[in-house]
């Protein structure tokens, strides 16, 4: 059952008494008048059917018909969630309460999409989508009544899931988000008018500082609405015009979206966007990297970053924040994560990001029946990654030092990549290769070249630092003719044994069909059946 407005207000009132313990960091940034803060929260994936009596193999829903539904398993799930499932309301509300406790007066909040759980479309509906998003809208607004909240849509924030319309005639999806999910309370009238076009908008945060919220779900590989289009919703043309105008006006742009360009760092060759859309977006953002030097995304549930280049030099950083939901990914080998929220520090004068602090909830430490969530600082980007400064070259310098050494930055990065779910990850060569290639190459061409270099042994990965010969800010070389690549959508894997069984059965059926056909032909004709009937040539002279 979804939360009504009255029950939501009751829960919000209860939150005030719900003990949420946090360990905020006292930062020297706060001592400087021109330093502001920005919260980013993403991928709530609120599941109102989560139950502490539920079955963790069935999304933690309380299914009486489940084979695991037994009185011995009652009350075995935490109030704040389970690594096999999406977020219960207690986790969502505790995350927002933690944000309030750590930094109650941010300059603004970036809400980067995906509020709907990972459920079947048959269990969902448009009404549920709008109501769930609306519940979180009310929670954020009631917790931060004096703070501007900038939302963006995620691929799950649609019905059916992933099917995000562009400017299809008769579609009122974006207008419904404004009215029924109460996003009209978050956006200015001019921004609303743009948003109803196809879910994107641009707004001036302050003089010289602009926010652009893209609807990158239009480029998502699973979105059938945009299969045969070259510029869904006219967003590419609009984005280029916005960035050109911002450049002329000497504005700095903070770009936010849900689905990021590039290849997933925890699943080889998995590209989120269709290749042509990915290439176009990367080209535009690279060309305007002087105006957009930082981009903020969600979607992946992991904590990572990617680099963009201009004229062969690293010029921009894409930052992917981890999710609130801890749910174990359906992709093999990816795994779950701890819930997280992120606090940015930025310079109000130069409008540049300076640092971020990542906070998280160690879900494994919360036992069933415990009604206390301890959110704590996981790491500070500058101090703990570490970075010389918060710039694209500094991020490139960080990844160029990744190695297998136990105290190396790569092991720290891998721990943060899962929001400390993996406390002491032990990487192998494939892990290092997948992570490095995804970070330094946001296009499939570059990523595949990176993999080719690795396959030829030209990238030295041992106990020393990574040798970046061949993986640098220089545009990628042609592919190696001796290296074959699986497609992005269908990574190559081993052939399952049942495939051989199917082939054998089909062959036997085919042979049996020939035998039956031969018997029938012999019975009803006087001519014996031959598979290849021979007709002797006659003398035509």
XYZ file of C-alpha atoms in Angstrom:
541
model
C 0.000 0.000 0.000
C 1.342 3.421 -0.931
C 1.720 6.219 1.554
C -1.073 8.751 1.564
C -0.391 12.401 2.301
C -1.768 12.107 5.832
C 0.240 8.992 6.634
C 3.322 10.643 5.165
C 2.945 13.620 7.482
C 2.546 11.237 10.402
C 5.766 9.494 9.433
C 7.590 12.789 9.006
C 6.457 13.771 12.500
C 7.711 10.430 13.785
C 11.088 11.015 12.150
C 11.694 13.933 14.473
C 11.830 11.429 17.334
C 13.524 8.632 15.414
C 17.134 8.460 16.639
C 19.375 9.012 13.625
C 22.956 9.343 14.777
C 25.422 11.085 12.514
C 29.065 12.000 12.664
C 29.396 15.207 10.625
C 32.827 16.531 9.846
C 33.761 20.000 11.000
C 35.432 21.454 7.949
C 37.551 24.544 7.474
C 35.409 25.201 4.399
C 32.594 26.382 6.668
C 34.853 29.085 8.084
C 35.009 30.750 4.680
C 32.119 32.998 3.742
C 32.254 32.291 0.009
C 32.106 28.495 0.407
C 28.707 26.882 -0.079
C 27.371 23.347 0.210
C 25.273 21.160 -2.093
C 23.573 17.909 -1.164
C 23.235 15.170 -3.748
C 20.888 12.264 -3.106
C 20.074 9.634 -5.686
C 18.389 6.297 -6.375
C 16.061 6.024 -3.390
C 14.137 3.146 -5.017
C 11.513 3.296 -2.293
C 9.658 0.001 -1.883
C 6.585 0.517 0.277
C 6.016 -3.253 0.322
C 9.280 -3.958 2.141
C 8.582 -5.929 5.305
C 10.795 -6.998 8.185
C 8.771 -10.229 7.989
C 9.495 -10.533 4.276
C 11.469 -12.970 2.191
C 14.818 -11.583 1.071
C 14.663 -13.792 -2.029
C 11.382 -12.085 -2.984
C 12.349 -8.396 -2.688
C 11.706 -8.612 1.086
C 7.984 -8.720 0.408
C 5.748 -10.648 2.756
C 4.543 -13.389 0.393
C 2.673 -16.147 2.202
C 3.190 -18.416 -0.810
C 6.962 -18.011 -0.763
C 8.910 -21.240 -0.124
C 10.900 -19.312 2.478
C 7.814 -18.004 4.252
C 8.063 -19.725 7.611
C 7.580 -18.597 11.172
C 11.253 -19.341 11.858
C 12.191 -16.539 9.468
C 9.892 -13.863 10.864
C 11.472 -10.559 11.964
C 14.788 -11.540 10.416
C 15.162 -8.382 8.322
C 16.449 -5.009 9.434
C 14.090 -2.069 9.777
C 16.451 -0.090 7.534
C 16.738 -2.564 4.700
C 18.524 -5.589 3.351
C 21.246 -5.978 0.747
C 18.914 -8.119 -1.370
C 16.124 -5.554 -1.519
C 15.178 -1.969 -2.251
C 14.775 0.785 0.325
C 12.077 0.650 2.992
C 10.532 3.923 4.090
C 12.642 3.846 7.271
C 15.844 3.937 5.194
C 14.617 6.731 2.917
C 13.505 8.894 5.837
C 16.678 8.220 7.830
C 18.834 9.234 4.844
C 17.023 12.561 4.546
C 17.147 13.057 8.333
C 20.891 12.394 8.269
C 21.309 15.028 5.570
C 19.465 17.491 7.796
C 21.617 16.611 10.821
C 24.896 16.911 8.937
C 24.154 20.060 6.912
C 20.800 21.681 7.607
C 21.291 24.719 5.361
C 22.777 23.702 2.017
C 22.619 26.177 -0.845
C 20.532 23.662 -2.803
C 19.860 19.929 -3.233
C 20.428 17.820 -6.349
C 17.989 14.904 -6.524
C 19.251 12.763 -9.386
C 16.391 10.369 -9.982
C 15.114 6.800 -9.578
C 12.581 6.764 -6.765
C 10.635 3.702 -7.963
C 11.656 0.181 -6.832
C 12.997 -2.570 -9.082
C 9.676 -4.355 -9.407
C 7.903 -5.954 -12.338
C 5.789 -3.687 -14.502
C 2.840 -5.952 -13.706
C 3.173 -4.890 -10.054
C 3.461 -1.207 -10.914
C 1.197 1.443 -12.444
C 1.342 5.128 -13.424
C -0.573 6.050 -10.261
C 1.986 4.286 -8.080
C 4.866 5.981 -9.901
C 3.477 9.473 -9.380
C 2.530 8.797 -5.758
C 5.881 7.311 -4.716
C 7.785 10.210 -6.295
C 5.321 12.613 -4.685
C 5.904 11.088 -1.248
C 9.648 11.679 -1.530
C 9.030 15.199 -2.838
C 7.023 15.968 0.308
C 9.667 14.392 2.532
C 12.473 16.490 1.055
C 10.432 19.704 1.109
C 9.229 19.221 4.680
C 12.762 18.423 5.868
C 14.374 21.294 3.928
C 11.559 23.871 3.694
C 13.882 26.785 2.884
C 16.171 25.001 0.428
C 15.808 24.843 -3.354
C 15.544 21.263 -4.609
C 16.417 20.474 -8.221
C 15.005 17.134 -9.431
C 15.784 15.022 -12.451
C 14.037 11.904 -13.709
C 15.514 8.401 -13.556
C 14.908 5.480 -15.881
C 12.742 3.740 -13.261
C 10.607 6.853 -12.737
C 8.370 5.880 -15.636
C 5.735 3.323 -16.436
C 6.610 0.932 -17.927
C 10.087 1.045 -16.440
C 12.792 2.506 -18.709
C 10.232 3.714 -21.273
C 10.775 7.454 -21.105
C 8.810 9.360 -23.759
C 10.299 12.195 -25.752
C 7.905 14.609 -27.441
C 5.456 11.899 -28.485
C 2.023 13.384 -29.272
C -0.497 12.858 -26.520
C 2.066 12.093 -23.820
C 1.486 14.003 -20.593
C 4.041 12.120 -18.499
C 6.134 15.168 -17.618
C 3.102 17.339 -16.932
C 1.834 14.644 -14.562
C 5.153 14.686 -12.690
C 4.722 18.410 -12.168
C 1.176 18.106 -10.866
C 0.768 14.669 -9.291
C 4.340 14.257 -8.009
C 4.378 17.927 -6.938
C 7.472 18.919 -8.893
C 5.679 22.153 -9.735
C 6.493 23.073 -6.127
C 10.203 22.606 -6.887
C 10.604 24.305 -10.277
C 10.045 27.884 -11.379
C 7.306 28.514 -13.993
C 9.813 29.005 -16.828
C 11.580 25.771 -15.871
C 8.255 23.940 -15.757
C 7.422 25.130 -19.263
C 10.692 23.671 -20.522
C 10.399 20.489 -18.444
C 7.106 19.394 -20.028
C 8.838 19.243 -23.422
C 10.855 16.125 -22.612
C 11.963 16.227 -18.969
C 14.922 18.620 -19.146
C 15.426 22.226 -18.058
C 17.988 24.954 -17.384
C 17.900 27.484 -14.568
C 20.129 30.226 -13.204
C 21.196 29.385 -9.645
C 22.924 32.705 -9.114
C 24.662 35.316 -11.226
C 27.171 33.499 -13.403
C 26.139 30.038 -12.176
C 23.729 27.894 -14.193
C 22.254 24.448 -13.592
C 21.318 22.203 -16.514
C 19.248 19.119 -15.741
C 19.294 16.623 -18.610
C 16.930 13.748 -19.244
C 19.546 11.196 -20.289
C 16.970 8.421 -19.982
C 16.053 9.425 -23.539
C 19.403 7.932 -24.568
C 19.081 4.785 -22.446
C 19.645 1.548 -24.361
C 16.407 0.004 -23.029
C 14.167 2.939 -23.969
C 12.076 1.835 -26.946
C 10.493 5.266 -27.386
C 13.718 6.638 -28.870
C 14.806 3.691 -31.016
C 14.606 5.405 -34.401
C 15.414 8.980 -33.463
C 18.584 11.020 -33.814
C 17.801 13.754 -31.279
C 15.115 12.576 -28.818
C 13.051 15.479 -27.561
C 15.398 17.884 -29.349
C 17.629 17.722 -26.286
C 20.991 17.660 -28.101
C 20.167 20.792 -30.070
C 18.781 22.473 -26.948
C 21.828 21.509 -24.848
C 24.284 22.853 -27.390
C 22.364 26.133 -27.585
C 22.280 26.411 -23.783
C 26.016 25.776 -23.455
C 26.839 28.204 -26.245
C 24.763 30.907 -24.559
C 26.324 30.144 -21.169
C 29.793 30.403 -22.705
C 28.977 33.763 -24.259
C 27.611 35.004 -20.921
C 30.698 33.665 -19.089
C 28.563 31.400 -16.913
C 29.775 28.243 -15.205
C 27.424 25.298 -15.680
C 26.782 22.502 -13.211
C 25.246 19.663 -15.203
C 23.132 16.974 -13.567
C 21.461 13.873 -15.011
C 20.562 10.343 -14.042
C 22.115 7.966 -16.591
C 25.789 8.812 -17.230
C 27.675 8.357 -20.482
C 30.313 5.668 -20.655
C 30.765 2.024 -19.712
C 29.850 0.502 -16.352
C 33.050 -0.013 -14.380
C 31.832 -3.210 -12.695
C 30.545 -4.967 -15.822
C 32.827 -5.182 -18.855
C 31.508 -3.697 -22.110
C 28.155 -2.644 -20.628
C 27.331 0.780 -22.072
C 24.223 2.442 -20.646
C 23.382 4.565 -23.676
C 22.971 3.654 -27.298
C 26.368 4.163 -28.942
C 25.375 7.053 -31.223
C 23.705 8.929 -28.356
C 26.704 8.304 -26.094
C 29.091 9.655 -28.734
C 27.012 12.782 -29.338
C 26.700 13.622 -25.660
C 30.394 13.042 -24.971
C 31.333 15.240 -27.949
C 29.120 18.111 -26.781
C 30.319 17.966 -23.175
C 33.948 17.699 -24.287
C 33.641 20.698 -26.598
C 32.192 22.824 -23.787
C 34.379 21.489 -20.970
C 35.616 25.018 -20.225
C 32.038 25.865 -19.275
C 31.045 22.488 -17.787
C 34.022 21.152 -15.871
C 31.993 18.997 -13.462
C 28.956 16.798 -14.023
C 26.802 15.023 -11.442
C 25.089 11.660 -12.093
C 23.409 8.729 -10.342
C 22.023 5.460 -11.772
C 24.939 3.085 -11.213
C 24.477 2.758 -7.416
C 28.280 2.729 -7.175
C 30.786 5.449 -6.333
C 33.045 6.265 -9.265
C 34.054 8.911 -11.811
C 34.917 9.258 -15.496
C 37.068 11.620 -17.504
C 36.432 13.680 -20.626
C 39.041 15.157 -22.943
C 39.413 18.201 -25.146
C 42.172 18.465 -27.747
C 43.867 15.421 -26.244
C 43.974 16.817 -22.704
C 41.834 15.715 -19.770
C 39.353 18.540 -19.228
C 36.230 17.447 -17.330
C 35.053 14.987 -14.679
C 31.808 13.038 -14.434
C 31.009 12.163 -10.810
C 28.684 9.229 -10.075
C 27.266 9.211 -6.545
C 26.187 5.977 -4.838
C 22.563 5.079 -4.206
C 20.422 5.149 -1.107
C 19.085 1.702 -1.999
C 21.439 -1.131 -0.983
C 19.921 -3.640 -3.401
C 22.174 -6.292 -4.883
C 22.454 -5.722 -8.622
C 20.827 -8.192 -10.993
C 24.021 -8.025 -13.070
C 26.300 -10.981 -12.248
C 29.343 -10.076 -10.195
C 28.311 -6.492 -9.444
C 27.031 -6.952 -5.896
C 25.263 -4.640 -3.414
C 26.336 -1.398 -1.765
C 25.796 0.427 1.488
C 23.373 3.389 1.354
C 25.040 6.751 0.768
C 24.460 10.509 0.456
C 26.971 13.107 -0.739
C 27.764 16.666 0.363
C 29.648 18.932 -2.058
C 31.572 22.072 -1.167
C 31.871 24.742 -3.831
C 33.148 28.276 -4.257
C 30.246 30.715 -4.561
C 32.454 33.215 -6.387
C 34.147 30.994 -8.969
C 31.259 28.471 -9.005
C 33.696 25.564 -8.966
C 33.368 22.407 -6.919
C 36.076 22.165 -4.266
C 35.508 18.831 -2.545
C 32.857 16.374 -1.460
C 32.241 14.353 1.681
C 30.657 10.945 1.260
C 28.385 9.738 4.088
C 27.023 6.236 4.447
C 25.040 3.809 6.565
C 26.770 0.521 7.353
C 23.727 -1.671 6.896
C 25.516 -4.818 8.060
C 25.886 -3.322 11.540
C 22.123 -2.926 12.053
C 20.511 -6.014 13.512
C 16.840 -6.892 13.102
C 14.691 -5.052 15.606
C 17.163 -2.176 16.051
C 15.510 1.191 15.379
C 18.622 3.318 15.148
C 20.491 4.301 11.999
C 24.076 5.510 12.399
C 25.093 7.549 9.364
C 28.769 8.430 9.333
C 31.479 9.966 7.215
C 32.973 7.418 4.848
C 35.631 9.588 3.222
C 36.576 13.065 1.998
C 37.546 13.199 -1.653
C 40.526 15.554 -1.388
C 41.990 14.089 1.757
C 41.214 10.382 1.443
C 41.267 9.405 -2.236
C 43.577 11.474 -2.182
C 43.554 14.336 -4.707
C 46.006 17.206 -5.083
C 43.034 19.426 -5.918
C 39.478 19.040 -7.192
C 40.219 19.245 -10.904
C 40.074 16.911 -13.891
C 43.891 16.581 -14.129
C 44.017 15.657 -10.430
C 41.479 12.865 -10.972
C 43.531 11.631 -13.924
C 46.642 11.663 -11.763
C 44.784 9.598 -9.173
C 43.789 6.848 -11.594
C 47.250 6.789 -13.165
C 48.566 5.654 -9.785
C 46.178 2.728 -9.341
C 47.987 -0.522 -8.528
C 47.669 -3.771 -6.576
C 49.652 -2.561 -3.587
C 47.645 -3.192 -0.410
C 47.941 0.406 0.741
C 47.360 1.841 -2.705
C 44.745 4.306 -3.825
C 43.158 1.613 -5.979
C 42.208 -0.548 -2.999
C 40.748 2.473 -1.236
C 38.857 3.398 -4.380
C 37.449 -0.142 -4.671
C 36.209 -0.008 -1.080
C 34.530 3.333 -1.722
C 33.174 1.998 -5.036
C 30.837 -0.282 -3.029
C 30.300 2.324 -0.274
C 32.449 0.193 2.057
C 30.363 -2.936 1.528
C 33.634 -4.602 0.513
C 35.880 -3.568 3.372
C 39.097 -5.113 2.061
C 38.675 -5.869 -1.649
C 41.265 -8.079 -3.310
C 41.451 -6.998 -6.958
C 42.755 -9.045 -9.843
C 44.039 -7.900 -13.208
C 40.567 -7.993 -14.783
C 39.117 -5.799 -12.026
C 41.866 -3.240 -12.448
C 41.485 -3.285 -16.228
C 37.687 -2.889 -16.157
C 37.829 -0.035 -13.676
C 40.674 1.844 -15.352
C 39.296 1.502 -18.884
C 35.834 2.675 -17.765
C 37.274 5.707 -15.974
C 39.627 6.945 -18.679
C 37.502 6.136 -21.762
C 33.817 7.219 -21.822
C 33.216 5.891 -25.353
C 33.096 2.289 -26.510
C 35.823 2.909 -29.083
C 38.246 4.131 -26.443
C 37.209 1.444 -23.971
C 37.741 -1.313 -26.544
C 41.120 0.105 -27.483
C 42.021 0.107 -23.802
C 41.015 -3.563 -23.558
C 43.025 -4.326 -26.697
C 46.118 -2.718 -25.219
C 45.659 -4.827 -22.113
C 45.224 -8.017 -24.135
C 48.497 -7.332 -25.960
C 50.367 -6.837 -22.719
C 51.189 -3.213 -23.494
C 49.754 -2.055 -20.202
C 51.963 -3.230 -17.365
C 49.751 -4.163 -14.415
C 51.732 -5.645 -11.576
C 52.586 -4.659 -8.029
C 53.892 -1.349 -9.295
C 51.879 1.583 -10.593
C 49.953 1.306 -13.835
C 51.927 2.283 -16.909
C 49.589 4.524 -18.888
C 51.358 4.179 -22.241
C 48.493 3.763 -24.680
C 45.860 4.871 -22.149
C 46.243 8.578 -21.839
C 44.526 11.752 -22.831
C 45.600 11.122 -26.445
C 42.715 10.006 -28.722
C 42.599 6.191 -29.026
C 44.488 4.316 -31.717
C 42.775 1.931 -34.175
C 41.676 -1.452 -32.867
C 44.023 -4.402 -32.869
C 43.065 -6.827 -35.682
C 43.967 -9.759 -33.426
C 41.488 -8.858 -30.713
C 37.776 -9.648 -30.805
C 35.273 -7.670 -28.800
C 31.946 -8.718 -27.317
C 29.131 -6.264 -27.887
C 28.149 -3.811 -25.181
C 24.658 -5.197 -24.833
C 25.692 -8.853 -24.893
C 28.998 -9.504 -23.115
C 30.658 -12.674 -24.279
C 30.305 -15.655 -21.974
C 30.810 -19.402 -21.946
C 28.274 -21.682 -23.671
C 26.012 -23.395 -21.172
C 25.760 -27.193 -21.300
C 22.028 -27.057 -21.975
C 22.754 -25.480 -25.369
C 24.434 -28.701 -26.466
C 21.430 -30.709 -25.263
C 19.085 -28.534 -27.298
C 21.209 -28.945 -30.439
C 21.316 -32.730 -29.966
C 17.549 -33.015 -29.481
C 16.857 -30.851 -32.536
C 19.169 -33.021 -34.646
C 17.422 -36.201 -33.500
C 14.001 -34.710 -34.292
C 15.180 -33.742 -37.768
C 16.440 -37.259 -38.472
C 13.183 -38.768 -37.194
C 11.204 -36.456 -39.485
C 13.170 -37.681 -42.506
C 12.507 -41.314 -41.561
C 8.754 -40.725 -41.159
C 8.627 -38.866 -44.463
C 10.425 -41.718 -46.210
C 8.019 -44.327 -44.804
C 4.951 -42.339 -45.821
C 6.259 -41.736 -49.320
C 7.027 -45.419 -49.823
C 3.527 -46.396 -48.623
C 1.587 -44.036 -50.909
C 3.781 -44.081 -54.027
C 5.373 -46.803 -56.067
C 8.591 -44.872 -56.373
C 11.088 -45.374 -53.579
C 11.950 -42.205 -51.696
C 15.366 -40.763 -52.272
C 16.757 -37.770 -50.496
C 18.366 -36.613 -53.718
C 16.489 -37.903 -56.752
C 18.774 -38.583 -59.701
C 17.549 -37.643 -63.158
C 19.833 -39.060 -65.871
C 20.795 -36.648 -68.595
C 19.324 -37.388 -72.007
C 21.008 -36.803 -75.292
C 19.526 -33.565 -76.591
C 21.358 -33.577 -79.899
